[in-house]
Tab-separated table of C-alpha atoms in Angstrom:
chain	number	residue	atom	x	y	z
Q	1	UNK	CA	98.411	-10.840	12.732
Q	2	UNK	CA	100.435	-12.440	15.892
Q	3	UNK	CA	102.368	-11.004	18.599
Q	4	UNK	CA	105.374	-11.614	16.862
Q	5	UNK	CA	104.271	-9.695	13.743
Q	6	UNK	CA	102.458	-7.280	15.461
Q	7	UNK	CA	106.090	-6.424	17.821
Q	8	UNK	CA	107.796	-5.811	14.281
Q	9	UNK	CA	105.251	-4.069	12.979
Q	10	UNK	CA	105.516	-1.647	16.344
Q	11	UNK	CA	109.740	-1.283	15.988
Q	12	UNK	CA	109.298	-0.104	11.991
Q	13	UNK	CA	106.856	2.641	13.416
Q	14	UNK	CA	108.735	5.781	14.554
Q	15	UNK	CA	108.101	9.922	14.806
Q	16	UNK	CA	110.084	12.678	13.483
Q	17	UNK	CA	112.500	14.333	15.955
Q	18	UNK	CA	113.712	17.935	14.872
Q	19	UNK	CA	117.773	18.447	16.044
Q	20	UNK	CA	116.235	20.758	18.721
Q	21	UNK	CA	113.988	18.551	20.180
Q	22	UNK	CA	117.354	15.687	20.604
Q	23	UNK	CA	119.426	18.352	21.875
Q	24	UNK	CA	117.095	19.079	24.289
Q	25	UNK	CA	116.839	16.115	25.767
Q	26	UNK	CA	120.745	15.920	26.526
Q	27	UNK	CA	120.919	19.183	27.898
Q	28	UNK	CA	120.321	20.288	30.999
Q	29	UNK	CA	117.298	22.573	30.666
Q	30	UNK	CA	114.475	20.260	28.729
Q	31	UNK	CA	112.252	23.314	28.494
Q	32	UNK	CA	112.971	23.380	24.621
Q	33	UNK	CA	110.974	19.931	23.967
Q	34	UNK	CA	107.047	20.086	23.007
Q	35	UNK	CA	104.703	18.955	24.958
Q	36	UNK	CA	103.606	16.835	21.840
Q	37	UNK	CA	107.179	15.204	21.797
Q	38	UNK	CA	107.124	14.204	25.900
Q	39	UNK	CA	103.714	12.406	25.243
Q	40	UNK	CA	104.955	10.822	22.509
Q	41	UNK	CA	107.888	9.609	24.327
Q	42	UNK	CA	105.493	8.661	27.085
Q	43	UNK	CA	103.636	6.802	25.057
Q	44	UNK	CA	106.147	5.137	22.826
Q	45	UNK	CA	107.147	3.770	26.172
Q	46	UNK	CA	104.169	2.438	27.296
Q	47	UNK	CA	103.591	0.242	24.119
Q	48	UNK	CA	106.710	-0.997	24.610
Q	49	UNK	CA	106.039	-2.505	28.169
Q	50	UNK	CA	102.571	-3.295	26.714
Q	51	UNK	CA	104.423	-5.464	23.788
Q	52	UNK	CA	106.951	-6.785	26.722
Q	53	UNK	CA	104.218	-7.481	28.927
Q	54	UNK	CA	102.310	-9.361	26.079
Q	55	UNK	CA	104.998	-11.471	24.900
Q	56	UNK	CA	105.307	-12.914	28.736
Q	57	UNK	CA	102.047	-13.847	29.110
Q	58	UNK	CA	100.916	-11.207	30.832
Q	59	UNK	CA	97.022	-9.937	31.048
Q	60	UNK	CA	98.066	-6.801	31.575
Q	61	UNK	CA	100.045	-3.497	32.089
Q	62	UNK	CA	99.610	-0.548	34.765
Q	63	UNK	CA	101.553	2.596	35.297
Q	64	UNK	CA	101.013	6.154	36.627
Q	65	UNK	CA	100.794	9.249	34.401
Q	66	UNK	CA	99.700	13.199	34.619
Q	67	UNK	CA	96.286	13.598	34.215
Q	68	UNK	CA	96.852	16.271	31.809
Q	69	UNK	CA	98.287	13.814	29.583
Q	70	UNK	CA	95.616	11.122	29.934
Q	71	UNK	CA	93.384	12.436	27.131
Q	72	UNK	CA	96.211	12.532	24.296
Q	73	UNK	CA	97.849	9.079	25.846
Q	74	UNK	CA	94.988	7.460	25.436
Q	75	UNK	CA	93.989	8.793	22.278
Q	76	UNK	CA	97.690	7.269	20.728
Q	77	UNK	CA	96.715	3.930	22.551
Q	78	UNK	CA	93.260	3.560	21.145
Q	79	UNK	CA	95.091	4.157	17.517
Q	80	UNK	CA	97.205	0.919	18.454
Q	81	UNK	CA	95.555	-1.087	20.724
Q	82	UNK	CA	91.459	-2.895	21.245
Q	83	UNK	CA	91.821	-3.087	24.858
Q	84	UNK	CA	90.097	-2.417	27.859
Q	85	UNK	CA	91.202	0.514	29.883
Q	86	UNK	CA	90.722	2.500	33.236
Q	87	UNK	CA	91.577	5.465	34.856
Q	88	UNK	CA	91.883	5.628	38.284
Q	89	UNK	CA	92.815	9.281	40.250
Q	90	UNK	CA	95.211	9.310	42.275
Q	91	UNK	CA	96.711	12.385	44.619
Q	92	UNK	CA	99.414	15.045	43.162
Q	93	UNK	CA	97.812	15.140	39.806
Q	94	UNK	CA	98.438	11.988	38.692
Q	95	UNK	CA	96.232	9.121	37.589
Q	96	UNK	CA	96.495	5.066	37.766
Q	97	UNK	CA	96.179	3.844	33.721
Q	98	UNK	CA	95.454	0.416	33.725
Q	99	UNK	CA	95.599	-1.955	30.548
Q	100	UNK	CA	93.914	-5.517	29.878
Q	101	UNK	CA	93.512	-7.433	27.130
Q	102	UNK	CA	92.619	-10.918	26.155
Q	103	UNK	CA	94.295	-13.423	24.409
């Protein structure tokens, strides 16, 4: 599969949101949304600059995330991704994630 299959493939794929959940995230109290869904949303983003980041040439991608949700994040990304990852603390509870891949 190529990068520009595999980038379709990625837009079909999508996860239920409950009426509660989208209402949530317009109000101004986002207590109401699961923990599952903000990973999710995390994560969903990720891929995306992971697919942008690809498609430019790119080696690879880095952001900063919780370290409570490093475990489930990375679990999603192993489900979509063979690539080489590392975890780097950082202060605050927050951790470096970076993401490499090869051609």
């Amino acid at each position: 599969m190529d990068l520009q299959e595999l980038i379709a493939v990625s837009v079909i794929k999508m996860f239920p949101v409950t009426a509660k959940q989208l209402q949530a995230l317009s109000s101004s109290e986002p207590t109401y949304i699961s923990d599952d869904f903000q990973i999710l949303i995390i994560y969903n983003r990720i891929r995306n600059e992971v697919f942008k980041s690809a498609s430019e040439g790119k080696k690879a991608y880095t952001c900063d995330i919780m370290n409570d949700d490093t475990g489930k994040l990375l679990k999603l990304l192993f489900q979509d991704f063979h690539c080489s990852t590392t975890v780097t603390p950082l202060e605050n509870g927050m951790c470096n994630l970076l993401i490499d891949w090869m051609d």
